[in-house]
Amino acid sequence: MTPARKALRPTMAAAVSVTVLAGTAFGLAPSVQAAAPAPTAAMAASSDSASDSDSDSASSDSASSSGVSIRFVDIPGDGGVKLAANVVAPADADASRRLPLVVLPTSWSLPQVEYLAQAKKLAEAGYVVLTYNSRGFWQSGGRIETAGPPDIADASKVIDWALANTPADPDHIGMAGLSYGAGISLLAAGADPRIRAVVAMSGWADLVGSIYSGRTQHAQAAGLLAGAGELTGRPSDELRQILDDFFSSDLTKEPDLIAWGKKRSPAAQLDRINANGAAIMLGNSWGDSIFPPNSYADFFEKLTGPKRLELRPGDHATAELTGLLGLPNTTWSHARQWLDRYLKGERNGIDTQAPVRLMSRTARGDDYEGYPSWSAVPSEQRRVPLAGTEKITANHDSGANAGTVLLGGALDQFLRVPPLASIPLLPRSRAAVWQTGTSAREQRVRGTVKLHTTVTSDRSDGTAVAYLYDVGPLGVGKLITNAPVTFHDRTPGTPFGVDLELFSTAYDVPAGHRLALVVDTVDPLYIEHNPDGAHLTFSSPAADPSYLTVPVRD
């Protein structure tokens, strides 16, 4: 095969973002650790009821404020691995009454204090909350297993410990989490039937489809995870080998990568998740540069129990970030309502709303659109013909790109500034460009844009990246969505069809604007596989015309 042309290069922006997120979490810790009175009588009595081995593993650090008790404990996970954890509960909780339990596994690379602000809110509302550091990170023992079987077994061990050491109700158990914690929570719901409700924010359903979509390595996303894992944890030998194979583009290892990712994908455990029947709320952002929303949408459609899907502007975890600081946050507010409905039985109306909730990237305010299902989101599929033949030279960035991991979607969310490109100035030798006429009315793009075309390469391997732009009167294009596709072992000079799903989105194109499809071969987000001097030709044969399908809502 042709080796990838781009090596692992985690960007400085990604590293800074990780530092900021970790600092945010640590910023919550001092106020808790500064005051450490003896454990409350209720919690001490609960701890005394534990088995000797469990009692020996628990520390006695605790604090209380505003009617909430906080304990820092060590919990034996799968194989006896120590898991650093917090127990947050009402200060007056005792064995006289059982309380619903919420378990929160931490995000990738963040410490166990990540959720303290939200855990305190839940405890004030009458929950026992147990947050723990996922194995391999920070003070927890073991190695990073990337939501592998030991991580899922850990979740059940944590539940066991909570039932033995706190007044948690065995019939009202939920899990929730952000990013890595979301993936672990979904997988645990398929493995442990005691889990009755899940809130999975900014997570994944298909791990391979998230970081290897279109057979293309998402270099910045995987590089960020790899770098943060080395900085804050202890990656397993298996993870290091998978990453080495991933970045070296060794196709002989591709089946191993897919098998590794499938084992860690909730979509592969769909039957077990449905059989256990947990009520599942999924939330993600349109611009999530680590876990794009497509797999959540597909997964949601196949869930058979109570379910909710929220998609909104932003990048990975940016929609939930202010909630980690304890500030008002719509996503966390909805998460608490979901848990209240399915763990406490409160009739708060969240289950009577339309289960699919979307917020357009161009919307002002915090209003969601409601739909009965993901398939019902678009009311029409507009077919845009892609006529003619376009030939481009590979290995050169045309100027069209999808931004930077973590920052691109955040800028779009907070400043309404998506990645931009001057469409008239894009060099046609490096970018194939098709444009529609201007539209007399607003076009509300909703769902998954799909590209069908015919490609001819003069080499056996290659990569193309497709971008859809909203183009204003001055020719400046605002990125609506994108996606990469890679091919291998093709016969040079022989045309072949390509069907590509771009990342799902919701975007309102103003009246008087046009749509532009741009295809080039280089984007900093992805590893590209175009040999030196390669050329790609995009054509529209009469027997199989090329077109773009744009889902719109009237």
XYZ file of C-alpha atoms in Angstrom:
554
model
C 0.000 0.000 0.000
C 0.986 3.625 -0.234
C 2.079 4.961 3.149
C 0.135 7.844 4.590
C 1.710 11.211 3.904
C 0.830 12.776 7.232
C 2.452 11.680 10.492
C 0.975 12.025 13.957
C 1.008 15.747 14.766
C -1.231 16.709 17.685
C -1.825 20.422 17.309
C -0.876 23.008 19.905
C -4.497 24.103 19.980
C -5.581 20.602 20.970
C -2.991 20.417 23.725
C -4.073 23.798 25.071
C -7.702 22.679 25.042
C -6.870 19.579 27.075
C -4.995 21.722 29.597
C -7.912 24.108 29.906
C -10.389 21.271 30.430
C -8.195 19.605 33.042
C -7.644 22.927 34.785
C -11.370 23.527 34.804
C -11.941 20.243 36.556
C -9.114 20.791 39.053
C -10.478 24.250 39.774
C -13.409 22.587 41.517
C -11.213 20.553 43.846
C -9.615 22.981 46.328
C -12.846 24.092 47.971
C -13.738 20.463 48.578
C -10.340 19.353 49.816
C -9.709 22.400 52.001
C -12.248 21.329 54.586
C -12.154 17.664 55.542
C -14.129 16.984 58.684
C -14.778 13.461 59.843
C -17.323 11.420 57.867
C -20.949 12.056 58.668
C -22.532 9.546 60.977
C -24.863 8.344 58.262
C -22.085 7.659 55.793
C -19.846 6.131 58.445
C -22.598 3.753 59.456
C -23.115 2.835 55.825
C -19.394 2.216 55.398
C -19.333 -0.053 58.476
C -21.832 -2.337 56.776
C -19.430 -3.086 53.932
C -17.352 -6.201 53.631
C -13.887 -6.135 55.148
C -12.183 -5.942 51.752
C -14.369 -3.060 50.614
C -13.984 -1.199 53.891
C -10.228 -1.502 53.741
C -10.224 0.058 50.281
C -12.213 3.165 51.236
C -10.528 6.324 52.477
C -12.053 8.500 55.174
C -11.660 11.917 53.533
C -14.974 13.738 53.463
C -16.482 17.192 53.367
C -19.935 18.641 53.509
C -21.501 21.867 52.387
C -24.987 23.131 51.587
C -26.589 19.922 52.820
C -24.381 17.657 50.728
C -21.818 15.126 51.941
C -18.721 14.404 49.812
C -16.411 11.463 50.406
C -13.234 10.586 48.505
C -12.897 6.805 48.384
C -10.985 4.012 46.656
C -13.142 1.282 45.114
C -11.899 -2.153 43.980
C -12.705 -2.516 40.287
C -12.397 -5.527 38.027
C -9.453 -7.680 39.036
C -9.003 -5.631 42.205
C -7.760 -2.537 40.366
C -8.152 0.563 42.541
C -10.595 3.156 41.229
C -10.373 6.650 42.727
C -13.886 7.901 43.339
C -16.181 10.395 45.085
C -19.440 9.665 46.836
C -21.736 12.687 46.866
C -25.028 12.384 48.734
C -27.494 14.351 50.843
C -25.862 15.069 54.206
C -28.824 13.516 56.037
C -28.820 10.302 53.967
C -28.931 7.175 56.111
C -30.002 3.557 55.981
C -33.612 4.446 56.817
C -34.410 5.242 53.188
C -33.077 4.210 49.820
C -32.092 6.855 47.247
C -31.662 6.566 43.470
C -28.049 6.072 42.395
C -26.257 7.826 39.521
C -22.793 6.594 38.492
C -20.574 8.981 36.505
C -17.393 7.588 34.855
C -14.913 10.351 34.021
C -14.065 11.681 30.586
C -10.817 10.752 28.870
C -7.879 12.260 30.813
C -9.978 14.180 33.345
C -9.771 13.496 37.115
C -12.591 12.318 39.369
C -13.530 15.865 40.419
C -14.744 16.536 36.870
C -18.421 16.128 37.770
C -18.439 17.539 41.314
C -20.566 20.582 40.465
C -23.230 18.451 38.778
C -22.932 15.691 41.391
C -23.714 18.237 44.114
C -26.807 19.391 42.220
C -27.981 15.790 41.884
C -27.306 15.093 45.562
C -29.261 18.201 46.548
C -32.140 16.727 44.524
C -32.010 13.471 46.501
C -29.569 11.228 44.626
C -26.568 9.232 45.737
C -23.910 10.079 43.154
C -20.717 8.118 42.624
C -18.144 9.551 40.227
C -14.977 7.617 39.546
C -11.757 7.936 37.609
C -11.743 5.473 34.731
C -8.983 2.885 35.039
C -5.572 3.873 33.781
C -6.035 7.599 34.470
C -4.774 9.778 37.305
C -5.074 8.109 40.739
C -6.909 5.011 39.490
C -4.880 1.879 38.905
C -4.619 -0.351 35.863
C -4.008 0.612 32.269
C -6.138 2.537 29.767
C -8.399 -0.047 28.098
C -10.397 2.423 25.937
C -13.856 1.296 27.083
C -12.819 -2.332 26.777
C -14.258 -5.238 28.802
C -12.365 -4.322 32.024
C -13.889 -0.816 31.924
C -17.397 -2.232 31.566
C -16.757 -4.711 34.378
C -15.526 -1.770 36.490
C -18.895 -0.049 36.100
C -20.678 -3.070 37.575
C -18.130 -3.294 40.397
C -18.740 0.365 41.217
C -22.488 -0.282 41.365
C -21.871 -3.289 43.645
C -19.772 -1.115 45.965
C -22.353 1.658 46.040
C -25.130 -0.758 46.964
C -23.004 -2.134 49.820
C -21.646 1.174 51.118
C -24.311 3.811 50.514
C -28.110 4.008 50.823
C -28.431 3.489 47.062
C -31.625 1.862 45.789
C -30.880 -1.301 43.744
C -34.049 -0.756 41.709
C -33.236 2.812 40.641
C -29.749 2.934 39.132
C -28.581 5.218 36.349
C -25.340 6.050 34.584
C -24.321 9.250 32.876
C -21.177 10.719 31.454
C -19.440 13.013 29.067
C -17.316 11.762 26.148
C -15.424 8.674 27.402
C -17.867 8.434 30.298
C -20.747 8.443 27.819
C -19.338 5.506 25.869
C -18.698 3.490 29.027
C -22.223 4.249 30.279
C -23.857 3.011 27.064
C -21.751 -0.141 26.964
C -22.484 -0.816 30.633
C -26.223 -0.561 29.916
C -25.829 -3.554 27.624
C -23.860 -5.546 30.178
C -25.671 -4.768 33.444
C -29.492 -5.005 33.503
C -29.612 -3.112 36.818
C -29.000 0.136 34.922
C -32.404 1.702 34.255
C -31.443 5.063 32.747
C -28.474 6.461 30.817
C -27.475 9.960 29.738
C -24.648 9.821 27.186
C -23.291 13.268 26.243
C -20.757 13.863 23.440
C -20.035 10.163 23.150
C -19.985 7.590 20.381
C -22.049 4.653 19.169
C -19.589 3.428 16.512
C -15.965 4.001 17.503
C -14.526 2.966 14.141
C -17.017 5.138 12.289
C -16.011 8.061 14.496
C -12.226 8.087 14.058
C -11.911 6.062 10.817
C -14.881 7.165 8.739
C -14.580 6.606 5.012
C -11.484 4.450 5.761
C -9.707 7.696 6.608
C -7.784 8.262 9.832
C -9.009 11.286 11.770
C -5.469 12.334 12.629
C -6.052 15.280 14.940
C -8.811 13.559 16.920
C -6.837 10.362 17.462
C -3.650 12.327 18.078
C -5.345 14.368 20.770
C -6.620 11.251 22.526
C -3.250 9.545 22.261
C -1.307 12.531 23.558
C -3.702 13.219 26.422
C -3.658 9.547 27.390
C 0.133 9.501 27.607
C 0.123 12.752 29.583
C -2.467 11.820 32.211
C -2.579 8.039 32.230
C -1.002 4.692 31.441
C -2.050 3.335 28.031
C -2.249 -0.438 27.710
C 0.112 -2.250 25.354
C -2.902 -3.063 23.182
C -3.858 0.612 22.871
C -0.312 1.629 21.972
C -0.177 -1.072 19.297
C -3.551 -0.062 17.865
C -2.426 3.570 17.652
C 0.875 2.605 16.029
C -0.982 0.584 13.399
C -3.564 3.350 12.975
C -1.032 6.072 12.229
C 1.254 3.864 10.135
C -1.673 3.056 7.810
C -0.801 -0.636 7.767
C -3.725 -2.131 5.851
C -2.825 -5.635 6.993
C -3.809 -4.452 10.475
C -7.106 -2.914 9.382
C -9.211 -5.979 10.401
C -7.618 -5.850 13.868
C -8.466 -2.145 14.180
C -12.071 -2.744 13.156
C -12.452 -5.684 15.562
C -10.917 -3.645 18.391
C -13.281 -0.735 17.712
C -16.362 -2.926 17.323
C -15.788 -4.434 20.767
C -15.921 -0.879 22.128
C -18.951 0.289 20.130
C -22.415 0.450 21.731
C -23.913 -0.069 18.263
C -22.429 -3.579 18.282
C -24.182 -4.225 21.619
C -27.544 -2.893 20.430
C -29.459 -6.140 20.979
C -28.267 -6.411 24.584
C -28.945 -2.736 25.269
C -32.477 -3.074 23.902
C -33.058 -6.301 25.834
C -32.096 -4.632 29.103
C -34.449 -1.758 28.333
C -32.687 1.244 29.885
C -34.128 4.673 29.072
C -31.413 6.324 26.997
C -30.787 10.004 26.323
C -28.131 10.838 23.728
C -26.633 14.297 23.215
C -24.008 15.528 20.781
C -22.884 18.586 18.822
C -23.036 19.048 15.066
C -19.373 20.019 14.872
C -18.003 17.322 17.180
C -14.533 16.775 15.714
C -13.870 13.627 17.766
C -17.228 11.826 17.666
C -19.321 13.157 14.733
C -23.090 12.860 15.294
C -23.916 10.397 12.491
C -23.482 7.217 14.519
C -25.588 8.571 17.399
C -28.419 9.318 14.970
C -28.292 5.837 13.433
C -28.054 4.215 16.867
C -30.980 6.237 18.192
C -33.279 5.040 15.410
C -32.636 1.400 16.389
C -33.223 1.796 20.130
C -36.526 0.265 21.230
C -36.836 1.594 24.795
C -37.542 5.136 26.020
C -35.135 7.408 24.145
C -34.201 10.986 23.401
C -31.700 12.533 20.964
C -30.411 16.098 21.306
C -28.127 17.634 18.678
C -26.945 21.234 18.876
C -24.156 23.586 17.729
C -20.650 23.160 19.088
C -17.613 20.910 19.114
C -16.667 18.011 21.345
C -18.087 18.575 24.866
C -18.371 22.359 24.383
C -22.146 22.307 24.892
C -21.719 20.686 28.317
C -18.623 22.560 29.512
C -20.297 25.382 31.447
C -22.301 22.773 33.333
C -19.082 21.268 34.671
C -18.432 24.661 36.237
C -21.837 24.610 37.907
C -23.219 27.335 35.639
C -26.712 27.141 34.110
C -26.574 24.686 31.224
C -29.442 23.399 29.110
C -27.866 20.028 28.350
C -27.227 19.196 32.013
C -30.681 20.478 32.931
C -32.257 18.081 30.445
C -30.014 15.285 31.747
C -31.312 15.803 35.279
C -34.910 15.847 34.028
C -34.285 12.549 32.212
C -32.882 10.935 35.349
C -35.720 12.371 37.454
C -38.277 10.848 35.089
C -36.795 7.361 34.870
C -35.129 6.943 38.262
C -37.495 8.932 40.500
C -40.691 8.549 38.471
C -41.342 12.271 38.256
C -43.903 13.308 35.642
C -41.903 16.302 34.429
C -42.962 16.100 30.774
C -39.607 15.239 29.236
C -40.960 11.902 28.013
C -43.959 13.536 26.329
C -41.838 15.859 24.178
C -40.850 14.908 20.641
C -37.889 12.548 21.193
C -35.595 14.157 18.592
C -34.506 17.676 19.576
C -32.398 19.685 17.146
C -30.952 23.168 17.310
C -29.806 24.760 14.062
C -26.207 25.990 13.953
C -27.513 29.348 12.772
C -30.258 29.659 15.406
C -30.235 32.453 17.943
C -31.138 31.601 21.488
C -31.579 28.162 22.993
C -34.638 26.814 21.205
C -34.879 23.220 19.978
C -36.955 21.894 17.098
C -38.869 18.695 17.889
C -39.314 15.671 15.602
C -40.862 12.222 16.139
C -37.818 10.392 14.720
C -34.490 11.021 13.004
C -35.894 9.870 9.656
C -38.662 12.475 9.967
C -36.229 15.397 10.329
C -35.998 16.301 6.608
C -39.264 16.821 4.775
C -37.586 16.650 1.360
C -34.416 15.294 -0.234
C -33.246 17.767 -2.892
C -31.103 16.282 -5.608
C -28.411 18.597 -6.973
C -26.830 17.355 -10.230
C -23.029 17.507 -10.473
C -22.497 17.814 -14.200
C -19.260 17.877 -16.162
C -15.787 16.546 -15.441
C -13.343 17.971 -12.893
C -9.684 16.921 -12.680
C -7.506 17.937 -9.740
C -3.922 17.407 -8.622
C -3.516 15.696 -5.275
C -1.165 16.462 -2.342
C -1.901 20.209 -2.309
C -4.221 22.014 0.090
C -6.706 24.074 -1.905
C -7.600 26.344 1.004
C -10.820 24.507 1.786
C -10.640 22.775 5.168
C -12.778 21.779 8.144
C -10.928 23.706 10.842
C -9.084 22.418 13.917
C -10.107 19.728 16.356
C -12.078 21.130 19.345
C -11.799 24.730 18.128
C -13.626 24.742 14.802
C -17.025 23.797 16.188
C -16.527 25.933 19.295
C -15.947 29.054 17.200
C -19.087 28.210 15.244
C -21.062 27.709 18.455
C -19.987 30.800 20.374
C -19.082 33.301 17.647
C -21.038 31.964 14.649
C -17.737 31.723 12.743
C -17.432 28.345 10.994
C -14.428 27.538 8.788
C -14.444 29.908 5.813
C -13.214 29.750 2.212
C -13.333 32.168 -0.703
C -14.975 29.943 -3.293
C -13.995 32.060 -6.372
C -10.345 32.035 -5.252
C -10.010 28.286 -4.738
C -7.481 27.024 -7.315
C -9.397 24.769 -9.712
C -6.279 22.686 -10.266
C -6.496 21.584 -6.618
C -10.240 21.692 -5.909
C -13.265 20.484 -7.847
C -16.108 22.984 -7.399
C -19.805 22.804 -8.234
C -22.264 25.580 -7.345
C -26.032 25.904 -7.416
C -27.856 29.048 -8.435
C -28.967 31.480 -5.738
C -32.094 30.504 -3.876
C -35.015 32.892 -3.597
C -35.903 31.533 -0.158
C -34.151 30.205 2.904
C -32.951 26.608 2.681
C -33.148 24.753 6.017
C -30.638 21.920 5.715
C -31.548 19.177 8.200
C -29.943 15.739 8.390
C -27.246 13.946 6.394
C -25.997 15.263 3.040
C -24.964 12.471 0.660
C -22.606 12.562 -2.311
C -22.653 10.130 -5.235
C -19.985 10.488 -7.887
C -17.588 8.612 -10.162
C -13.864 8.842 -9.486
C -10.913 7.946 -11.664
C -7.386 7.989 -10.245
C -4.073 7.474 -11.973
C -2.846 5.716 -8.801
C -4.216 2.780 -6.834
C -4.671 4.668 -3.553
C -6.010 8.074 -2.672
C -8.061 10.339 -0.430
C -10.657 12.992 -1.195
C -12.411 15.359 1.198
C -15.839 16.794 0.364
C -17.101 20.108 1.777
C -20.509 21.742 1.481
C -20.523 25.544 1.773
C -23.099 28.288 2.199
C -21.879 30.922 -0.267
C -22.891 34.559 0.157
C -23.012 37.350 -2.455
C -19.265 38.103 -2.044
C -18.273 34.489 -2.677
C -17.261 33.714 0.904
C -18.274 30.188 1.816
C -19.238 29.153 5.344
C -18.723 25.452 5.982
C -21.963 23.524 6.446
C -20.494 20.015 6.646
C -17.689 17.800 5.348
C -16.378 14.228 5.298
C -13.343 12.340 3.948
C -13.139 9.161 1.876
C -10.120 6.971 1.128
C -9.689 4.196 -1.418
C -7.060 1.477 -1.779
C -6.065 -1.113 -4.376
C -7.987 0.448 -7.260
C -6.903 -0.152 -10.848
C -5.336 3.102 -12.119
C -7.358 4.680 -14.902
C -10.498 2.678 -14.146
C -13.546 4.672 -12.949
C -15.358 3.581 -9.786
C -18.393 4.854 -7.922
C -18.202 6.614 -4.563
C -21.060 7.105 -2.119
C -20.176 9.336 0.808
C -22.257 10.475 3.769
C -21.160 13.875 5.048
C -21.436 14.595 8.767
C -25.021 15.294 9.819
C -25.967 18.906 10.447
C -28.698 21.520 10.820
C -27.976 24.801 9.048
C -30.138 27.565 7.595
C -28.875 28.944 4.271
C -30.191 32.501 3.833
C -32.232 33.546 0.821
C -30.009 34.921 -1.937
C -27.188 32.480 -1.102
C -26.068 29.421 -3.009
C -24.656 26.007 -2.125
C -21.174 24.971 -3.231
C -19.685 21.504 -3.152
C -15.895 21.499 -3.022
C -13.725 18.375 -3.215
C -9.979 18.429 -2.636
C -7.360 16.001 -1.318
C -5.778 17.543 1.795
C -7.211 18.549 5.157
C -5.266 18.952 8.433
C -7.912 16.944 10.293
C -7.226 13.767 8.323
C -4.420 11.550 7.086
C -4.350 11.531 3.283
C -3.170 8.670 1.083
C -2.450 10.345 -2.247
C 0.928 9.411 -3.793
C 3.121 12.194 -5.137
C 1.898 13.450 -8.490
C -1.489 11.734 -8.266
C -4.538 13.127 -10.048
C -8.219 12.552 -9.328
C -10.964 12.993 -11.917
C -14.625 13.382 -10.969
C -17.099 12.651 -13.754
C -20.820 12.180 -14.305
C -21.428 9.339 -16.777
C -24.796 9.347 -18.520
C -25.517 5.857 -17.207
C -24.644 6.838 -13.628
C -24.849 10.617 -13.153
C -23.234 12.286 -10.167
C -25.371 14.186 -7.685
C -25.607 15.594 -4.193
C -28.610 14.812 -2.011
C -29.426 17.648 0.390
C -32.008 16.990 3.133
C -34.122 20.087 3.740
C -37.022 21.069 5.935
C -39.852 23.289 4.703
